[in-house]
Amino acid sequence: MDLRAELLKSIWYAFTALDVEKSGKVSKSQLKVLSHNLYTVLCIPHDPVALEEHFRDDDDGPVSSQGYMPYLNKYILDKVEEGAFVKENFDELCWTLTAKKNYKPDRNGNSVVSHQDAFKLWCLFNFLSEDKYPLVMVPDEVEYLLKKICTAMNVELNSCELEDFLSQEPQGQGGLTVWQFLDMVNSGRFLRGIEQEAISMAVEEVYQEVIEDVLKQARSSHIGYLWKKGQLRRNWSERWFMLKPSALSYYMSEERKEKKGSITLDKHCCVEVLPDRDGKRCMFCVKTSSRTYEMSASDTRQRQEWTLAIQTAIRLQAEGKKSLHKDLKQKRREQREQREQRKAAKEEETQRLKQLQEEKERKLQELELLKEAQRQAEILLQEEEQRRRQQHEEMQRTLEIQLREAEQARASMQAEMVLKEAEAERQRKRILELEDMQERLQEALQQEVKARQDEEAVRYAQARLLAEEEEKLKQLMKLKEEQEEYIIRTQMEKQVLKQEMENKNKCLEEAQKQLEEVRVNRQRVDQDVMAAQRKLRQASTNVKHWNVQMNRLMHPIGPGDKRTNVSGGVFAGYQPLLSRRDSSLK
């Protein structure tokens, strides 16, 4: 199961928790908040403006899971980088959303597991559930998980009681939902008499082993430490070790707050048992390509457990597998599928044998029916043979009688044939006579036909002449009618032309009258023009006279000039002004 599938399982719970009405759709505002929180816990950079724009309120209404998947894949899941975020924080976000709606612990505080343990069980359920929605865990995986928890507490699981419970519990899609599983655990049916602290420690151990891929760590403080030899000072230090498929990490204490170092494991690493020395016993070493790490366990059993666990981690690295439990889960799933296939094959074989048995019984019944039908057919055949034999004998007797009758008829027919031959001879002679007569009648008939043909030809010629004469008569009548029509049309055209001539004469007279009026008007206009010209010449003469007078009056008076020039000199200063007025009048 890859990272995308793991994330999708948790997101599915968060989406269904937001679907309050259980309609399969969630409002866009809730999806916007969910997407923002996913960006945050998955450490994916995003644009808040683009997020607001994508999930803006419009008339499209809520969005289904299928409608949200394209955005989820493109903008979130495709950008997730493994190791760039804390998987537990992501799971806590989705658990918080879904537990608020679906998880219902005992309100009196009598729940077997705490809220944090319920979260870890939810994570374990998601890991072990089938990759089909809605998510369920098959009974085999339920038993496996409960056995792991009970083993961590050194308690044996009652498998019979679990089978009874699973047979009574309604299962959808072939397994339990996570809420049915949590209710089953909280019921205390399988964890009676165990303290909550012990259950929490067992759940934590299984959680670290399955979810966090911790292959080996100590279960109690007094055996949890190993002694490790330093590289520089070569002294021995007590460290708390934790093994994962990719690395063996060691800390100052079991709280794992201060990490002192890590041994990276790959397919080239190996682990070896060392003899006791330097006052240390139960020694072993881990060899990498760059360094050899020497360690000492508290006892031989602890050394064997650690060496086997480290060899398992190296084997996983050599096989290119990142998680032991993912590999084990896949193997269990393949075993279940093989069992299902064998079971289906067995059922199919049983069904096929049943069908073959039914087919065999049906064949036997058909065989009995065939035997009975054969007996009936033999009886009918015997009866038919008897009946045919009787019919044959009766037919033979009838044929003998008919044969005798035929002999008698033959004798009578021979006598009749002699008489018929004589009659036939007479008939032949009569036929010859009739044929001769027929030939003569044929000749007479041909002559009569020829006469009739000649008569028909004469009649046809006569009829043709009559038709031609009648046609010419029709043409003559038609010409006469056309001539009369032409005469009438000519008379009418003459009358129309005469009327038009009268109208044109009237129009001509009116035009002549109008022409006379135009001539009179023209003469009158010419007279008016001549009068206007005379007035114009008179006015021009007057203007010239007054110009002379004005020029004379405007002449300046000099010393010794006559008195008559005094007035002219007075107006001398106005002469330019009067000349400008004169030019404007002109």
XYZ file of C-alpha atoms in Angstrom:
586
model
C 0.000 0.000 0.000
C 1.659 3.233 -1.102
C 1.564 6.601 0.629
C -1.286 7.957 -1.540
C -3.561 5.048 -0.596
C -2.754 5.493 3.115
C -3.552 9.209 2.964
C -6.763 8.617 1.023
C -8.086 6.290 3.722
C -7.751 8.946 6.435
C -9.095 11.700 4.149
C -12.120 9.498 3.364
C -13.016 9.460 7.071
C -12.646 13.252 7.254
C -14.839 13.723 4.150
C -17.596 11.397 5.430
C -17.498 13.142 8.814
C -18.251 16.470 7.087
C -21.173 14.849 5.237
C -23.702 15.552 7.981
C -26.779 14.708 5.914
C -25.194 11.470 4.605
C -25.979 12.515 1.050
C -22.473 11.838 -0.241
C -21.801 15.588 -0.670
C -20.024 18.272 1.408
C -20.354 22.047 1.209
C -17.586 24.023 -0.464
C -16.841 26.063 2.653
C -16.139 22.879 4.642
C -13.994 21.473 1.823
C -12.050 24.753 1.744
C -11.277 24.451 5.474
C -10.396 20.752 5.075
C -8.067 21.495 2.136
C -6.363 24.295 4.060
C -5.743 21.995 7.046
C -4.419 19.270 4.731
C -2.007 21.751 3.153
C -0.825 22.658 6.643
C -0.289 19.178 8.129
C 1.228 17.814 4.890
C 3.600 20.817 4.675
C 2.538 21.666 1.123
C 2.974 25.317 0.022
C -0.248 26.743 -1.390
C -1.842 29.962 -2.563
C -4.727 31.043 -0.238
C -6.174 33.224 -3.006
C -6.308 30.271 -5.414
C -7.886 28.164 -2.653
C -10.564 30.812 -2.059
C -11.162 31.111 -5.818
C -11.526 27.349 -6.293
C -14.003 26.914 -3.443
C -15.892 30.179 -3.851
C -19.622 30.070 -3.121
C -21.753 29.807 -6.223
C -24.917 28.087 -7.362
C -23.279 24.696 -7.932
C -24.147 23.513 -4.423
C -22.226 20.893 -2.386
C -19.518 18.678 -3.905
C -19.465 14.862 -3.930
C -16.403 12.754 -3.165
C -15.936 12.112 -6.891
C -16.124 15.860 -7.565
C -13.505 16.575 -4.870
C -11.089 13.859 -6.029
C -9.642 15.768 -9.069
C -8.703 18.736 -6.863
C -7.395 16.443 -4.113
C -5.202 14.493 -6.540
C -3.875 17.478 -8.502
C -3.236 20.052 -5.799
C -2.580 17.937 -2.682
C -1.715 14.262 -3.185
C 0.477 14.856 -6.251
C 2.557 17.357 -4.250
C 3.028 15.217 -1.132
C 6.626 14.200 -0.464
C 7.302 11.235 1.778
C 9.280 12.259 4.848
C 8.429 15.956 4.468
C 5.623 15.813 7.037
C 4.689 14.030 10.252
C 2.245 11.250 9.412
C 0.897 11.167 12.978
C -0.189 14.833 12.800
C -2.039 14.146 9.566
C -3.802 11.134 11.099
C -4.702 13.147 14.223
C -6.365 15.809 12.046
C -8.545 13.259 10.238
C -9.249 11.368 13.494
C -10.356 14.581 15.231
C -12.867 15.294 12.448
C -14.315 11.787 12.264
C -14.219 10.904 15.997
C -16.274 13.962 16.893
C -19.143 12.572 14.823
C -18.766 8.779 14.943
C -16.767 7.697 18.035
C -19.062 7.221 21.046
C -17.131 5.999 24.104
C -18.795 5.185 27.413
C -19.991 8.467 28.949
C -19.494 7.075 32.460
C -15.769 6.680 31.835
C -15.888 2.892 31.769
C -14.262 2.583 28.327
C -11.511 0.006 28.074
C -9.285 2.215 25.942
C -8.519 5.924 26.236
C -9.174 8.455 23.523
C -5.494 8.403 22.487
C -5.514 4.598 22.360
C -8.684 4.733 20.262
C -6.817 6.993 17.826
C -3.970 4.477 17.575
C -6.424 1.600 17.079
C -8.065 3.684 14.329
C -4.661 4.063 12.635
C -4.031 0.319 12.953
C -7.469 -0.365 11.514
C -6.743 1.887 8.509
C -3.446 0.104 7.918
C -4.992 -3.392 8.043
C -8.301 -2.577 6.301
C -9.050 -3.579 2.739
C -8.383 -1.143 -0.101
C -12.096 -0.801 -0.879
C -14.610 1.795 0.234
C -16.377 1.895 2.636
C -13.358 0.696 4.626
C -13.753 -2.611 6.506
C -11.381 -5.047 8.176
C -11.892 -8.714 7.400
C -12.262 -11.128 10.361
C -8.778 -12.591 9.787
C -7.179 -9.155 10.205
C -9.349 -8.444 13.270
C -8.107 -11.651 14.861
C -4.507 -10.828 13.849
C -4.655 -7.354 15.447
C -6.269 -8.591 18.669
C -3.679 -11.377 18.913
C -0.869 -8.815 18.511
C -2.324 -6.701 21.343
C -2.902 -9.734 23.587
C 0.613 -11.039 22.867
C 2.057 -7.669 23.878
C 0.241 -8.115 27.230
C 1.229 -11.819 27.528
C -2.478 -12.743 27.338
C -3.997 -15.427 25.133
C -6.916 -14.445 22.903
C -10.068 -16.560 23.086
C -10.525 -17.327 19.379
C -13.786 -19.234 19.865
C -15.405 -16.300 21.629
C -14.159 -13.977 18.867
C -15.684 -16.226 16.196
C -18.988 -16.250 18.076
C -18.928 -12.467 18.322
C -18.092 -12.026 14.628
C -20.840 -14.466 13.619
C -23.412 -12.488 15.647
C -22.193 -9.015 14.589
C -23.730 -7.760 11.322
C -20.893 -7.325 8.833
C -21.106 -5.051 5.802
C -18.889 -5.659 2.785
C -17.458 -8.824 4.438
C -15.897 -7.239 7.542
C -16.147 -4.854 10.514
C -16.126 -1.079 10.283
C -13.748 0.842 12.539
C -16.605 1.947 14.801
C -17.800 -1.649 15.246
C -14.214 -2.634 16.014
C -13.790 0.133 18.624
C -17.149 -0.743 20.196
C -16.028 -4.380 20.374
C -12.754 -3.397 22.106
C -14.519 -0.990 24.498
C -17.043 -3.660 25.439
C -14.245 -5.440 27.389
C -15.372 -8.806 26.136
C -11.869 -9.863 25.104
C -9.810 -7.807 27.577
C -11.467 -8.658 30.894
C -9.523 -8.021 34.062
C -6.720 -6.083 32.362
C -5.811 -2.604 33.532
C -6.170 0.306 31.164
C -2.481 1.184 31.551
C -1.433 -2.285 30.373
C -3.791 -2.026 27.415
C -2.354 1.405 26.545
C 1.194 0.058 26.643
C 0.233 -2.894 24.450
C -1.567 -0.642 21.939
C 1.443 1.690 21.890
C 3.808 -1.213 21.252
C 1.685 -2.601 18.420
C 1.247 0.931 17.009
C 5.000 1.508 16.941
C 5.627 -1.921 15.438
C 2.982 -1.757 12.716
C 2.559 1.954 11.946
C 6.006 3.328 12.786
C 7.808 0.198 11.474
C 9.695 -0.399 14.725
C 11.100 -3.895 14.290
C 12.636 -4.139 17.742
C 12.638 -2.169 20.982
C 12.602 -3.039 24.632
C 9.355 -3.770 26.417
C 10.576 -2.787 29.897
C 13.225 -0.421 31.167
C 15.503 -2.946 32.891
C 16.156 -4.880 29.672
C 15.682 -2.078 27.172
C 19.222 -0.849 27.061
C 22.232 -2.100 25.147
C 25.847 -1.236 25.708
C 27.522 0.400 22.724
C 31.252 0.877 22.164
C 32.305 4.368 21.063
C 34.331 5.010 17.931
C 36.715 7.688 19.188
C 37.160 7.145 22.906
C 36.404 3.435 22.629
C 34.455 3.483 25.878
C 31.182 1.653 26.524
C 27.937 3.667 26.910
C 24.473 2.467 27.775
C 21.932 3.490 25.116
C 18.220 2.888 24.400
C 17.996 1.265 20.944
C 15.101 1.228 18.466
C 15.253 -0.702 15.186
C 13.416 0.255 11.974
C 13.841 -1.320 8.528
C 16.111 1.474 7.353
C 18.072 2.345 10.516
C 19.040 1.336 14.044
C 18.690 4.463 16.209
C 19.922 4.911 19.782
C 18.929 7.451 22.438
C 20.024 8.541 25.879
C 16.884 7.091 27.504
C 13.627 5.358 26.693
C 11.790 8.716 26.401
C 13.691 9.158 23.088
C 14.094 12.881 23.646
C 17.839 13.017 22.955
C 18.939 11.045 19.930
C 22.610 10.144 20.062
C 23.004 8.579 16.656
C 21.708 6.238 13.976
C 23.107 3.282 12.041
C 21.883 3.298 8.450
C 21.124 -0.210 7.215
C 21.331 -1.434 3.636
C 21.757 -4.700 1.784
C 25.558 -4.585 2.255
C 25.301 -4.589 6.058
C 25.612 -7.685 8.214
C 25.366 -8.672 11.883
C 27.769 -11.029 13.660
C 28.022 -12.560 17.148
C 31.259 -11.687 18.989
C 33.001 -13.487 21.823
C 32.995 -11.943 25.298
C 35.815 -9.462 25.984
C 36.611 -6.208 27.799
C 34.404 -7.362 30.640
C 31.352 -7.431 28.357
C 29.328 -10.466 27.464
C 26.625 -11.377 24.943
C 28.350 -9.182 22.362
C 27.497 -8.712 18.702
C 28.381 -6.221 15.987
C 26.726 -4.531 13.015
C 29.024 -4.049 10.040
C 28.283 -1.337 7.483
C 30.273 -0.274 4.460
C 31.997 2.468 6.491
C 32.125 1.269 10.099
C 31.639 -1.616 12.529
C 29.395 -1.025 15.585
C 29.976 -3.226 18.633
C 27.169 -3.772 21.162
C 26.496 -5.866 24.244
C 23.134 -7.261 25.385
C 21.988 -8.104 28.892
C 21.639 -11.807 28.156
C 21.874 -14.365 25.364
C 18.147 -14.249 24.644
C 18.241 -10.492 24.148
C 21.269 -10.807 21.866
C 19.503 -13.442 19.744
C 16.361 -11.319 19.450
C 18.331 -8.225 18.402
C 20.511 -10.071 15.875
C 17.484 -11.746 14.296
C 15.623 -8.413 14.138
C 18.620 -6.657 12.540
C 18.977 -9.490 10.006
C 15.287 -9.066 9.171
C 15.821 -5.329 8.569
C 18.824 -6.056 6.309
C 16.790 -8.635 4.390
C 14.005 -6.089 3.835
C 16.553 -3.606 2.494
C 18.004 -6.243 0.172
C 14.519 -7.049 -1.134
C 13.735 -3.344 -1.636
C 10.892 -3.358 0.926
C 10.325 -0.429 3.254
C 7.994 -2.023 5.805
C 7.870 -5.503 7.303
C 4.216 -5.342 8.187
C 3.220 -4.064 4.754
C 4.948 -7.119 3.352
C 3.289 -9.395 5.934
C -0.073 -7.788 5.251
C 0.341 -8.384 1.521
C 1.314 -12.007 2.170
C -1.721 -12.513 4.452
C -3.928 -10.950 1.794
C -2.458 -13.236 -0.858
C -2.992 -16.235 1.456
C -6.612 -15.148 1.999
C -7.081 -14.776 -1.728
C -5.536 -18.221 -2.266
C -7.840 -19.661 0.411
C -10.780 -17.930 -1.200
C -9.701 -19.253 -4.579
C -9.283 -22.770 -3.169
C -12.609 -22.463 -1.412
C -14.241 -21.172 -4.573
C -12.565 -23.948 -6.568
C -13.731 -26.496 -4.008
C -17.257 -25.107 -4.072
C -17.102 -25.048 -7.856
C -15.857 -28.654 -7.845
C -18.622 -29.634 -5.407
C -21.152 -27.857 -7.550
C -19.754 -29.525 -10.640
C -19.898 -32.976 -8.952
C -23.430 -32.217 -7.849
C -24.332 -31.233 -11.377
C -22.647 -34.412 -12.688
C -24.605 -36.490 -10.174
C -27.808 -34.782 -11.181
C -26.861 -35.270 -14.818
C -26.159 -38.967 -14.117
C -29.517 -39.431 -12.386
C -31.214 -37.608 -15.225
C -29.423 -39.845 -17.737
C -30.536 -42.960 -15.786
C -34.095 -41.702 -15.782
C -33.843 -41.012 -19.492
C -32.387 -44.532 -19.990
C -35.315 -46.087 -18.099
C -37.707 -44.038 -20.169
C -35.901 -45.155 -23.331
C -36.131 -48.828 -22.269
C -39.813 -48.412 -21.549
C -40.252 -46.631 -24.858
C -38.338 -49.467 -26.583
C -40.668 -52.075 -25.042
C -43.676 -50.098 -26.105
C -42.167 -49.735 -29.574
C -41.580 -53.501 -29.824
C -45.205 -54.179 -28.874
C -46.395 -51.615 -31.381
C -44.051 -53.104 -33.990
C -45.489 -56.581 -33.451
C -49.015 -55.238 -33.701
C -48.078 -53.294 -36.818
C -46.442 -56.407 -38.334
C -49.609 -58.465 -37.656
C -51.789 -55.768 -39.119
C -49.561 -55.469 -42.229
C -49.606 -59.243 -42.712
C -53.399 -59.251 -42.609
C -53.535 -56.317 -44.995
C -51.125 -58.141 -47.363
C -53.246 -61.309 -47.427
C -56.398 -59.311 -47.997
C -54.665 -57.280 -50.723
C -53.453 -60.511 -52.404
C -57.000 -61.874 -52.510
C -58.249 -58.598 -53.906
C -55.540 -58.622 -56.597
C -56.436 -62.152 -57.698
C -60.051 -61.144 -58.097
C -59.007 -58.036 -60.013
C -56.695 -60.142 -62.216
C -59.549 -62.445 -63.234
C -61.732 -59.453 -63.919
C -58.908 -57.916 -65.979
C -58.614 -61.117 -68.109
C -62.299 -60.995 -68.832
C -62.103 -57.302 -69.624
C -59.139 -57.964 -71.947
C -61.141 -60.507 -74.012
C -64.046 -58.108 -74.326
C -61.661 -55.298 -75.224
C -60.135 -57.355 -78.072
C -63.591 -57.895 -79.580
C -64.319 -54.237 -79.256
C -60.947 -53.399 -80.871
C -61.895 -55.280 -84.051
C -65.117 -53.325 -84.249
C -63.271 -50.088 -83.524
C -60.723 -50.735 -86.305
C -63.533 -51.129 -88.855
C -65.103 -47.975 -87.599
C -61.744 -46.229 -87.768
C -61.287 -47.174 -91.431
C -64.593 -45.620 -92.250
C -63.627 -42.546 -90.290
C -60.307 -42.219 -92.207
C -62.150 -42.190 -95.522
C -64.564 -39.589 -94.208
C -61.633 -37.477 -93.000
C -60.018 -37.522 -96.448
C -63.244 -36.310 -97.993
C -63.553 -33.582 -95.401
C -59.977 -32.479 -95.991
C -60.620 -32.128 -99.737
C -63.738 -30.117 -99.019
C -61.790 -27.984 -96.551
C -59.177 -27.108 -99.193
C -61.884 -25.914 -101.628
C -63.574 -23.907 -98.895
C -60.186 -22.394 -98.017
C -59.639 -21.176 -101.573
C -63.165 -19.643 -101.679
C -62.537 -17.974 -98.328
C -59.254 -16.463 -99.556
C -60.994 -14.990 -102.578
C -63.732 -13.515 -100.419
C -61.096 -12.045 -98.047
C -59.267 -10.439 -100.947
C -62.527 -8.861 -102.223
C -63.266 -7.548 -98.762
C -59.734 -6.066 -98.513
C -60.176 -4.257 -101.835
C -63.518 -2.886 -100.646
C -61.949 -1.724 -97.382
C -59.162 0.080 -99.299
C -61.712 1.957 -101.421
C -63.714 2.894 -98.345
C -60.553 4.072 -96.557
C -59.580 6.315 -99.533
C -63.097 7.753 -99.672
C -63.065 8.470 -95.928
C -59.638 10.103 -96.225
C -60.892 12.453 -98.976
C -63.944 13.371 -96.912
C -61.714 14.113 -93.920
C -59.426 16.333 -96.001
C -62.429 18.188 -97.407
C -63.840 18.707 -93.916
C -60.441 19.947 -92.697
C -60.208 22.477 -95.512
C -63.744 23.635 -94.754
C -62.767 24.203 -91.129
C -59.686 26.169 -92.185
C -61.839 28.323 -94.493
C -64.294 29.072 -91.673
C -61.409 29.890 -89.353
C -59.913 32.304 -91.910
C -63.298 33.985 -92.317
C -63.650 34.443 -88.548
C -60.118 35.832 -88.297
C -60.893 38.283 -91.144
C -64.061 39.507 -89.396
C -62.151 39.883 -86.117
C -59.400 41.799 -87.935
C -61.965 44.190 -89.508
C -63.592 44.816 -86.120
C -60.182 45.351 -84.459
C -59.149 47.773 -87.289
C -62.320 49.834 -86.833
C -61.729 50.014 -83.102
C -58.114 51.078 -83.629
C -59.308 53.835 -86.032
C -61.692 55.145 -83.425
C -58.934 55.105 -80.773
C -56.544 56.933 -83.116
C -59.205 59.515 -83.938
C -59.831 60.113 -80.229
C -56.113 60.450 -79.632
C -55.806 62.985 -82.498
C -58.570 65.071 -80.995
C -56.890 64.971 -77.586
C -53.544 65.946 -79.113
C -55.163 68.866 -81.012
C -56.673 70.118 -77.766
C -53.327 69.820 -76.008
C -51.652 71.667 -78.906
C -54.155 74.530 -78.687
C -53.615 74.790 -74.925
C -49.826 74.804 -75.453
C -50.152 77.600 -78.037
C -52.234 79.644 -75.598
C -49.648 79.112 -72.856
C -46.886 80.075 -75.322
C -48.723 83.350 -76.121
C -49.071 84.055 -72.406
C -45.354 83.352 -71.925
C -44.525 85.760 -74.770
C -46.706 88.463 -73.240
C -45.103 87.917 -69.827
C -41.659 88.042 -71.411
C -42.434 91.349 -73.096
C -43.684 92.713 -69.791
C -40.568 91.524 -68.019
C -38.383 93.059 -70.738
C -40.131 96.366 -70.225
C -39.577 96.125 -66.461
C -35.905 95.323 -67.032
C -35.500 98.319 -69.344
C -37.175 100.614 -66.759
C -34.871 99.221 -64.069
C -31.866 99.889 -66.294
C -32.984 103.444 -66.853
C -33.386 103.951 -63.118
C -29.955 102.454 -62.582
C -28.346 104.796 -65.101
C -30.099 107.750 -63.505
C -28.937 106.695 -60.057
C -25.399 106.280 -61.333
C -25.533 109.770 -62.810
C -26.766 111.191 -59.514
C -24.002 109.419 -57.592
C -21.354 110.795 -59.913
C -22.833 114.326 -59.537
C -22.796 114.105 -55.768
C -19.261 112.769 -55.807
C -18.153 115.790 -57.768
C -19.922 118.071 -55.307
C -18.378 116.347 -52.352
C -14.882 116.497 -53.810
C -15.358 120.132 -54.422
C -16.575 120.817 -50.892
C -13.717 118.834 -49.321
C -10.876 120.764 -51.100
C -8.682 122.520 -48.343
C -8.636 126.369 -48.142
C -5.155 127.866 -48.673
C -3.964 131.417 -47.961
C -5.205 133.803 -50.542
C -7.848 131.337 -51.855
C -11.304 132.467 -52.729
C -14.092 132.270 -50.191
C -15.835 129.640 -52.182
C -13.006 127.207 -51.336
C -13.470 127.732 -47.579
C -16.192 125.231 -47.337
C -14.251 122.760 -49.430
C -11.279 123.069 -47.156
C -13.409 122.400 -44.122
C -14.275 118.958 -45.478
C -10.822 118.119 -46.719
C -10.129 115.995 -43.648
C -13.174 113.825 -44.452
C -12.265 113.076 -48.046
C -10.593 109.683 -47.321
C -13.612 108.608 -45.329
C -16.019 109.625 -48.107
C -13.925 107.903 -50.751
C -14.031 104.688 -48.716
C -17.843 105.037 -48.446
C -18.043 105.633 -52.198
C -16.089 102.496 -52.955
C -18.272 100.471 -50.641
C -21.438 101.799 -52.338
C -20.045 100.892 -55.744
